[in-house]
Amino acid sequence: MQTKESSDYSAKDELFNIEVMKNYNNSIVNSAIDNLSNPKNIQNVIDFGAGIGTLSALFRKKSFQPICVEVDQKNCEILKKRGFNTVSSLDQIDEDINFIFSSNVLEHINNDVEILNQMREKLSDDGNLFLYLPAHRILWSQLDEAVGHYRRYSFKDLAQKLQQADFEIKKMHYADSIGFLATIAIKIFGFNSNKSLGSKSSLEFYDRYIFPVSKFLDYIGLNKIIGKNIILVAQPKKH
C-alpha cells in the first residue's frame, strides 16, 4: 500500500514479484481465515492496503468477497482491472463490517493509531481484526527506508496501540521464524530486486524450499520465540 504519508516509492515490480511467493501468501490468508470463529458468517473481507490485490485474489478463491481499500491510484487501477470492489478509505464502505484484514500496511502509516481507531469505529461489536506486520527493530535496514516504513513492531508497542484503539487482543505471535535470519542477511548484504537477495528468483527459491521449513518450525512452537513478522488477532473490547 502506498499512503499519502509515505515516501515516494513506486514498487510495482516488487508487488508483482511478491505474487510468485504462493506458499507465503497462502499462509497469511489461511492464518487469517483459521482465526475466524465462524468464517461462514463473514460476508465481506476488507483488505486494508490491498496493493495490487495479491491477497484479495486468494480470499476470492476461497469464496470471500473482498473489498479493497487502497490510496495509491495506480494500484487502484490494477485492482479495478482485476475486478475488485475498490475504495480509497474505510469511510467509503457502507456495508456492515465484521472482518478487517491488513498485511504489511500499518508500518507505512505515520499515525497508525488513528487508522486503528478508524478500524474500531467501522467494525461491528463482534468483528475480527487480523494484522500481519514486520517485527523487531533490530531487523531495520535500508530496505525498510526504501519502501517507506516508519517502524517495525514489538509485542509491547502493538499491545499499547491496540489498547489505545479500544481493541482486545485475542492472539499475538511471530511468523516466519527462518525469515528472521533471511532479513538479517538483507540487513548485512543489502537488497536488490534485480539480482541476488530480493530478486524474483531468490523470492521463488525462498518460497519453495525455505518457507515450508520455516512454517513447520512455526507450527512446532518457534513462532513463540522469534520470527520476521507478527500475527495479531483482535476484537473490539466489550463494554
Coordinates of N, CA and C in Angstrom, one line a residue, residues 21-196:
M21 N 5.4 -15.7 -4.6 CA 5.5 -16.4 -3.3 C 4.2 -17.0 -2.8
K22 N 3.8 -18.0 -3.6 CA 2.5 -18.6 -3.4 C 2.3 -19.2 -2.0
N23 N 3.3 -20.0 -1.5 CA 3.2 -20.6 -0.2 C 3.1 -19.5 0.9
Y24 N 3.9 -18.5 0.8 CA 3.9 -17.4 1.8 C 2.6 -16.7 1.8
N25 N 2.1 -16.3 0.6 CA 0.9 -15.6 0.6 C -0.3 -16.4 1.0
N26 N -0.4 -17.7 0.6 CA -1.4 -18.5 1.1 C -1.4 -18.7 2.6
S27 N -0.2 -18.8 3.1 CA -0.1 -18.9 4.6 C -0.7 -17.8 5.3
I28 N -0.5 -16.5 4.8 CA -1.0 -15.4 5.5 C -2.6 -15.4 5.5
V29 N -3.1 -15.7 4.3 CA -4.6 -15.7 4.1 C -5.2 -16.8 4.9
N30 N -4.6 -18.0 4.9 CA -5.1 -19.1 5.7 C -5.0 -18.9 7.2
S31 N -4.0 -18.2 7.6 CA -3.9 -17.8 9.1 C -5.1 -16.9 9.4
A32 N -5.4 -16.0 8.6 CA -6.5 -15.0 8.8 C -7.8 -15.8 8.9
I33 N -8.1 -16.7 8.0 CA -9.3 -17.4 8.0 C -9.4 -18.4 9.1
D34 N -8.3 -19.0 9.4 CA -8.3 -20.0 10.5 C -8.6 -19.4 11.9
N35 N -8.3 -18.1 12.0 CA -8.5 -17.4 13.3 C -9.9 -16.8 13.4
L36 N -10.8 -17.0 12.4 CA -12.1 -16.6 12.5 C -12.9 -17.6 13.2
S37 N -13.7 -17.1 14.2 CA -14.5 -18.1 15.0 C -15.6 -18.7 14.1
N38 N -16.1 -18.0 13.1 CA -17.2 -18.6 12.3 C -17.0 -18.0 10.9
P39 N -16.1 -18.5 10.0 CA -15.9 -18.0 8.7 C -17.2 -17.9 7.8
K40 N -18.1 -18.8 8.0 CA -19.3 -18.7 7.2 C -20.2 -17.5 7.4
N41 N -20.0 -16.8 8.6 CA -20.7 -15.6 8.9 C -20.1 -14.4 8.3
I42 N -18.9 -14.5 7.7 CA -18.2 -13.3 7.2 C -18.8 -13.1 5.8
Q43 N -19.4 -11.9 5.6 CA -20.0 -11.6 4.3 C -18.9 -10.9 3.4
N44 N -18.1 -10.0 4.0 CA -17.1 -9.3 3.3 C -15.8 -9.3 4.0
V45 N -14.7 -9.4 3.2 CA -13.4 -9.2 3.8 C -12.9 -7.8 3.3
I46 N -12.6 -7.0 4.3 CA -12.0 -5.7 4.0 C -10.5 -5.8 4.0
D47 N -9.9 -5.7 2.8 CA -8.4 -5.8 2.7 C -7.9 -4.4 2.7
F48 N -7.4 -4.0 3.9 CA -6.9 -2.6 4.1 C -5.5 -2.5 3.6
G49 N -5.3 -1.7 2.6 CA -4.0 -1.6 2.0 C -3.7 -2.8 1.0
A50 N -4.6 -2.9 0.1 CA -4.7 -4.2 -0.8 C -3.6 -4.2 -1.8
G51 N -2.9 -3.1 -2.0 CA -1.8 -3.2 -3.0 C -2.4 -3.4 -4.4
I52 N -1.9 -4.5 -5.1 CA -2.5 -4.8 -6.4 C -3.4 -6.0 -6.3
G53 N -3.8 -6.4 -5.1 CA -4.8 -7.5 -4.9 C -4.3 -8.9 -4.8
T54 N -3.0 -9.0 -4.5 CA -2.4 -10.4 -4.4 C -3.1 -11.2 -3.4
L55 N -3.4 -10.7 -2.2 CA -4.0 -11.5 -1.1 C -5.5 -11.5 -1.3
S56 N -6.1 -10.4 -1.8 CA -7.5 -10.3 -2.1 C -7.9 -11.4 -3.1
A57 N -7.1 -11.7 -4.0 CA -7.3 -12.7 -5.0 C -7.4 -14.1 -4.4
L58 N -6.6 -14.3 -3.3 CA -6.7 -15.6 -2.6 C -7.9 -15.7 -1.8
F59 N -8.4 -14.6 -1.2 CA -9.7 -14.6 -0.5 C -10.8 -14.9 -1.4
R60 N -10.7 -14.3 -2.6 CA -11.8 -14.5 -3.6 C -11.8 -16.0 -4.0
K61 N -10.7 -16.7 -4.1 CA -10.7 -18.1 -4.5 C -11.3 -18.9 -3.4
K62 N -11.3 -18.4 -2.2 CA -11.9 -19.1 -1.0 C -13.4 -18.7 -0.8
S63 N -13.9 -18.1 -1.8 CA -15.4 -17.7 -1.8 C -15.7 -16.5 -0.9
F64 N -14.7 -15.7 -0.5 CA -15.0 -14.5 0.2 C -15.1 -13.4 -0.9
Q65 N -15.8 -12.3 -0.5 CA -15.9 -11.2 -1.4 C -15.1 -10.0 -0.9
P66 N -13.8 -9.8 -1.3 CA -13.0 -8.8 -0.7 C -13.4 -7.4 -1.2
I67 N -13.4 -6.4 -0.3 CA -13.4 -5.0 -0.6 C -12.0 -4.4 -0.4
C68 N -11.4 -3.9 -1.4 CA -10.1 -3.4 -1.3 C -10.0 -1.9 -1.0
V69 N -9.3 -1.6 0.1 CA -9.0 -0.2 0.5 C -7.6 0.1 0.1
E70 N -7.4 1.1 -0.8 CA -6.1 1.4 -1.3 C -6.1 2.8 -1.8
V71 N -5.1 3.6 -1.3 CA -5.0 5.0 -1.7 C -4.1 5.3 -2.9
D72 N -3.3 4.4 -3.3 CA -2.4 4.6 -4.5 C -3.3 4.4 -5.7
Q73 N -3.3 5.5 -6.5 CA -4.2 5.5 -7.7 C -3.8 4.4 -8.7
K74 N -2.5 4.2 -8.9 CA -2.1 3.2 -9.9 C -2.5 1.8 -9.4
N75 N -2.3 1.6 -8.2 CA -2.7 0.3 -7.6 C -4.2 0.1 -7.8
C76 N -5.0 1.2 -7.5 CA -6.4 1.1 -7.7 C -6.8 0.8 -9.1
E77 N -6.1 1.3 -10.1 CA -6.4 0.9 -11.5 C -6.2 -0.6 -11.7
I78 N -5.2 -1.1 -11.1 CA -4.9 -2.5 -11.3 C -6.0 -3.3 -10.6
L79 N -6.4 -2.9 -9.4 CA -7.4 -3.6 -8.6 C -8.7 -3.7 -9.4
K80 N -9.1 -2.5 -10.0 CA -10.3 -2.5 -10.7 C -10.3 -3.3 -12.0
K81 N -9.1 -3.4 -12.6 CA -9.0 -4.2 -13.8 C -9.1 -5.7 -13.4
R82 N -8.7 -6.0 -12.2 CA -8.8 -7.4 -11.7 C -10.2 -7.7 -11.1
G83 N -11.1 -6.7 -11.2 CA -12.5 -7.0 -10.8 C -12.8 -6.8 -9.4
F84 N -12.0 -6.0 -8.6 CA -12.3 -5.9 -7.2 C -13.1 -4.6 -6.9
N85 N -13.9 -4.7 -6.0 CA -14.6 -3.5 -5.4 C -13.6 -2.7 -4.7
T86 N -13.3 -1.5 -5.1 CA -12.1 -0.8 -4.6 C -12.5 0.6 -4.2
V87 N -12.1 1.0 -2.9 CA -12.3 2.3 -2.4 C -11.0 2.8 -1.8
S88 N -10.9 4.1 -1.6 CA -9.7 4.8 -1.1 C -9.7 4.9 0.4
S89 N -10.8 4.7 1.1 CA -10.8 4.8 2.6 C -11.9 4.0 3.2
L90 N -11.8 3.7 4.4 CA -12.8 2.9 5.1 C -14.2 3.7 5.2
D91 N -14.1 5.0 5.2 CA -15.3 5.8 5.3 C -16.2 5.6 4.1
Q92 N -15.7 5.1 3.0 CA -16.5 4.9 1.8 C -17.3 3.6 1.8
I93 N -17.1 2.8 2.8 CA -17.7 1.5 2.9 C -19.0 1.6 3.8
D94 N -20.1 1.3 3.2 CA -21.4 1.4 3.9 C -21.8 0.1 4.5
E95 N -21.3 -1.0 4.0 CA -21.7 -2.3 4.5 C -21.3 -2.6 5.9
D96 N -22.0 -3.5 6.6 CA -21.7 -3.9 7.9 C -20.4 -4.7 7.8
I97 N -19.4 -4.2 8.6 CA -18.0 -4.8 8.5 C -17.8 -5.7 9.7
N98 N -17.5 -6.9 9.5 CA -17.2 -7.8 10.6 C -15.8 -8.5 10.4
F99 N -15.0 -8.1 9.4 CA -13.7 -8.7 9.2 C -12.8 -7.7 8.5
I100 N -11.8 -7.2 9.2 CA -10.8 -6.3 8.5 C -9.5 -7.0 8.6
F101 N -8.9 -7.2 7.4 CA -7.6 -7.8 7.2 C -6.6 -6.8 6.7
S102 N -5.4 -6.9 7.2 CA -4.3 -6.0 6.7 C -3.0 -6.6 6.8
S103 N -2.3 -6.7 5.7 CA -0.9 -7.3 5.7 C 0.1 -6.4 5.3
N104 N 1.1 -6.1 6.2 CA 2.3 -5.3 5.9 C 1.9 -3.9 5.4
V105 N 1.0 -3.2 6.1 CA 0.5 -1.9 5.8 C 0.7 -0.8 6.8
L106 N 0.3 -1.1 8.1 CA 0.4 -0.1 9.1 C 1.8 0.5 9.3
E107 N 2.8 -0.3 9.0 CA 4.2 0.2 9.2 C 4.5 1.4 8.2
H108 N 3.6 1.5 7.1 CA 3.8 2.6 6.2 C 3.1 3.9 6.6
I109 N 2.3 3.8 7.7 CA 1.5 5.0 8.1 C 2.0 5.6 9.3
N110 N 2.2 6.9 9.3 CA 2.8 7.6 10.4 C 2.0 7.5 11.6
N111 N 0.7 7.9 11.5 CA -0.2 7.8 12.7 C -1.0 6.5 12.6
D112 N -0.4 5.4 13.0 CA -1.1 4.1 12.8 C -2.2 3.9 13.9
V113 N -2.1 4.6 15.0 CA -3.2 4.5 16.0 C -4.5 5.2 15.5
E114 N -4.3 6.2 14.7 CA -5.5 6.8 14.1 C -6.2 5.9 13.2
I115 N -5.4 5.1 12.4 CA -6.0 4.1 11.5 C -6.7 3.0 12.3
L116 N -6.0 2.6 13.4 CA -6.6 1.5 14.2 C -8.0 2.0 14.8
N117 N -8.0 3.3 15.2 CA -9.3 3.8 15.7 C -10.4 3.8 14.6
Q118 N -10.0 4.1 13.4 CA -10.9 4.1 12.3 C -11.4 2.7 12.1
M119 N -10.5 1.7 12.2 CA -10.9 0.3 12.0 C -11.9 -0.1 13.1
R120 N -11.6 0.4 14.4 CA -12.5 0.1 15.5 C -13.9 0.7 15.3
E121 N -13.9 1.9 14.8 CA -15.2 2.5 14.6 C -16.1 1.8 13.5
K122 N -15.4 1.2 12.5 CA -16.1 0.5 11.4 C -16.5 -0.9 11.7
L123 N -15.7 -1.5 12.6 CA -16.0 -2.9 12.9 C -17.3 -3.1 13.8
S124 N -18.0 -4.1 13.5 CA -19.2 -4.5 14.4 C -18.6 -5.0 15.7
D125 N -19.5 -5.0 16.7 CA -19.0 -5.4 18.1 C -18.4 -6.8 18.1
D126 N -18.9 -7.6 17.2 CA -18.3 -9.0 17.2 C -17.3 -9.2 16.1
G127 N -16.9 -8.1 15.5 CA -16.0 -8.1 14.4 C -14.6 -8.6 14.7
N128 N -13.8 -8.9 13.6 CA -12.5 -9.5 13.8 C -11.5 -8.6 13.0
L129 N -10.3 -8.4 13.7 CA -9.2 -7.7 13.0 C -8.0 -8.6 13.0
F130 N -7.5 -8.7 11.8 CA -6.3 -9.5 11.6 C -5.2 -8.7 11.0
L131 N -4.0 -8.6 11.7 CA -2.9 -7.8 11.2 C -1.7 -8.7 11.0
Y132 N -1.0 -8.4 9.9 CA 0.3 -9.1 9.7 C 1.3 -8.0 9.5
L133 N 2.3 -7.9 10.4 CA 3.2 -6.8 10.4 C 4.7 -7.2 10.6
P134 N 5.6 -6.3 10.2 CA 7.0 -6.6 10.3 C 7.4 -6.5 11.8
A135 N 8.3 -7.4 12.2 CA 8.7 -7.4 13.6 C 10.2 -7.0 13.8
H136 N 10.5 -6.6 15.0 CA 11.8 -6.4 15.5 C 12.6 -5.2 14.9
R137 N 12.7 -4.2 15.8 CA 13.5 -3.0 15.4 C 14.9 -3.4 15.0
I138 N 15.5 -4.5 15.5 CA 16.8 -4.9 15.2 C 17.0 -5.3 13.8
L139 N 15.8 -5.6 13.1 CA 15.9 -6.0 11.7 C 15.8 -4.8 10.7
W140 N 15.7 -3.6 11.3 CA 15.6 -2.4 10.4 C 16.8 -2.3 9.5
S141 N 16.5 -2.1 8.2 CA 17.5 -2.0 7.2 C 17.2 -0.9 6.2
Q142 N 18.1 -0.8 5.2 CA 17.9 0.2 4.1 C 16.6 -0.1 3.4
L143 N 16.2 -1.4 3.3 CA 15.0 -1.8 2.6 C 13.8 -1.2 3.3
D144 N 13.8 -1.2 4.6 CA 12.6 -0.5 5.3 C 12.5 0.9 4.9
E145 N 13.7 1.6 4.9 CA 13.7 3.0 4.5 C 13.2 3.2 3.0
A146 N 13.7 2.3 2.2 CA 13.4 2.4 0.7 C 11.9 2.3 0.5
V147 N 11.2 1.4 1.2 CA 9.8 1.1 1.0 C 8.9 2.0 1.8
G148 N 9.5 2.9 2.5 CA 8.6 3.9 3.3 C 8.1 3.4 4.6
H149 N 8.8 2.6 5.3 CA 8.4 2.1 6.6 C 8.7 3.2 7.6
Y150 N 7.8 3.4 8.6 CA 8.0 4.2 9.7 C 8.6 3.4 10.9
R151 N 8.3 2.1 10.9 CA 8.7 1.3 12.1 C 8.6 -0.2 11.8
R152 N 9.2 -1.0 12.6 CA 8.9 -2.4 12.8 C 8.4 -2.5 14.2
Y153 N 7.5 -3.5 14.4 CA 6.8 -3.6 15.6 C 7.3 -4.5 16.7
S154 N 7.0 -4.3 17.9 CA 7.3 -5.2 19.0 C 5.9 -5.5 19.6
F155 N 5.9 -6.6 20.4 CA 4.6 -7.0 21.1 C 4.1 -5.9 22.0
K156 N 5.1 -5.3 22.7 CA 4.7 -4.3 23.7 C 4.1 -3.1 23.0
D157 N 4.8 -2.6 21.9 CA 4.3 -1.5 21.1 C 2.9 -1.7 20.6
L158 N 2.7 -2.9 20.0 CA 1.4 -3.3 19.4 C 0.3 -3.3 20.5
A159 N 0.6 -3.9 21.6 CA -0.4 -4.0 22.7 C -0.8 -2.7 23.2
Q160 N 0.1 -1.7 23.3 CA -0.2 -0.4 23.7 C -1.1 0.3 22.7
K161 N -0.8 0.1 21.4 CA -1.6 0.8 20.4 C -3.0 0.2 20.2
L162 N -3.1 -1.1 20.4 CA -4.4 -1.7 20.3 C -5.3 -1.3 21.5
Q163 N -4.6 -1.2 22.6 CA -5.4 -0.7 23.8 C -5.9 0.7 23.6
Q164 N -5.1 1.6 23.0 CA -5.5 2.9 22.8 C -6.7 3.0 21.8
A165 N -6.7 2.0 20.9 CA -7.8 2.0 19.9 C -9.0 1.2 20.4
D166 N -9.0 0.7 21.7 CA -10.1 0.0 22.3 C -10.3 -1.4 21.7
F167 N -9.2 -2.1 21.4 CA -9.3 -3.4 20.9 C -8.8 -4.4 22.0
E168 N -9.3 -5.6 22.0 CA -8.8 -6.6 22.9 C -8.1 -7.7 22.1
I169 N -6.8 -7.9 22.4 CA -6.0 -8.8 21.6 C -6.4 -10.3 22.0
K170 N -6.7 -11.0 21.0 CA -7.0 -12.4 21.2 C -5.8 -13.4 21.0
K171 N -4.9 -12.9 20.1 CA -3.8 -13.8 19.8 C -2.7 -12.9 19.2
M172 N -1.4 -13.1 19.6 CA -0.3 -12.4 19.0 C 0.9 -13.3 19.1
H173 N 1.5 -13.5 18.0 CA 2.8 -14.4 17.9 C 3.6 -14.0 16.7
Y174 N 4.8 -14.5 16.6 CA 5.6 -14.3 15.5 C 5.2 -15.2 14.3
A175 N 5.7 -14.9 13.2 CA 5.6 -15.7 12.0 C 6.8 -15.7 11.2
D176 N 7.1 -16.8 10.5 CA 8.3 -17.0 9.6 C 9.6 -16.9 10.4
S177 N 9.8 -17.9 11.2 CA 11.0 -17.9 12.1 C 12.3 -17.8 11.3
I178 N 12.4 -18.6 10.2 CA 13.6 -18.6 9.4 C 13.8 -17.2 8.7
G179 N 12.6 -16.6 8.4 CA 12.7 -15.3 7.8 C 13.4 -14.2 8.6
F180 N 13.5 -14.5 10.0 CA 14.3 -13.6 10.8 C 15.7 -13.6 10.3
L181 N 16.3 -14.8 10.1 CA 17.7 -14.9 9.6 C 17.8 -14.3 8.2
A182 N 16.8 -14.6 7.4 CA 16.9 -14.0 6.0 C 16.9 -12.5 6.0
T183 N 16.1 -11.9 6.9 CA 16.1 -10.5 7.0 C 17.4 -9.9 7.6
I184 N 18.0 -10.7 8.5 CA 19.4 -10.3 8.9 C 20.4 -10.3 7.8
A185 N 20.2 -11.3 6.8 CA 21.1 -11.3 5.7 C 20.9 -10.1 4.8
I186 N 19.6 -9.7 4.6 CA 19.3 -8.5 3.8 C 19.9 -7.3 4.5
K187 N 19.9 -7.2 5.8 CA 20.4 -6.1 6.6 C 21.9 -6.0 6.4
I188 N 22.6 -7.1 6.3 CA 24.1 -7.2 6.2 C 24.5 -7.0 4.7
F189 N 23.9 -7.7 3.8 CA 24.3 -7.7 2.4 C 23.6 -6.8 1.5
G190 N 22.4 -6.3 1.9 CA 21.7 -5.4 1.1 C 20.6 -6.1 0.3
F191 N 19.7 -5.3 -0.4 CA 18.6 -5.9 -1.1 C 18.6 -5.3 -2.5
N192 N 18.5 -6.2 -3.5 CA 18.4 -5.7 -4.9 C 17.4 -6.5 -5.6
S193 N 16.3 -5.8 -6.1 CA 15.2 -6.5 -6.7 C 15.6 -7.1 -8.1
N194 N 16.7 -6.8 -8.6 CA 17.1 -7.3 -10.0 C 18.0 -8.4 -9.9
K195 N 18.7 -8.6 -8.8 CA 19.7 -9.7 -8.7 C 19.9 -10.1 -7.2
S196 N 20.4 -11.3 -7.0 CA 20.8 -11.7 -5.6 C 19.6 -11.6 -4.7

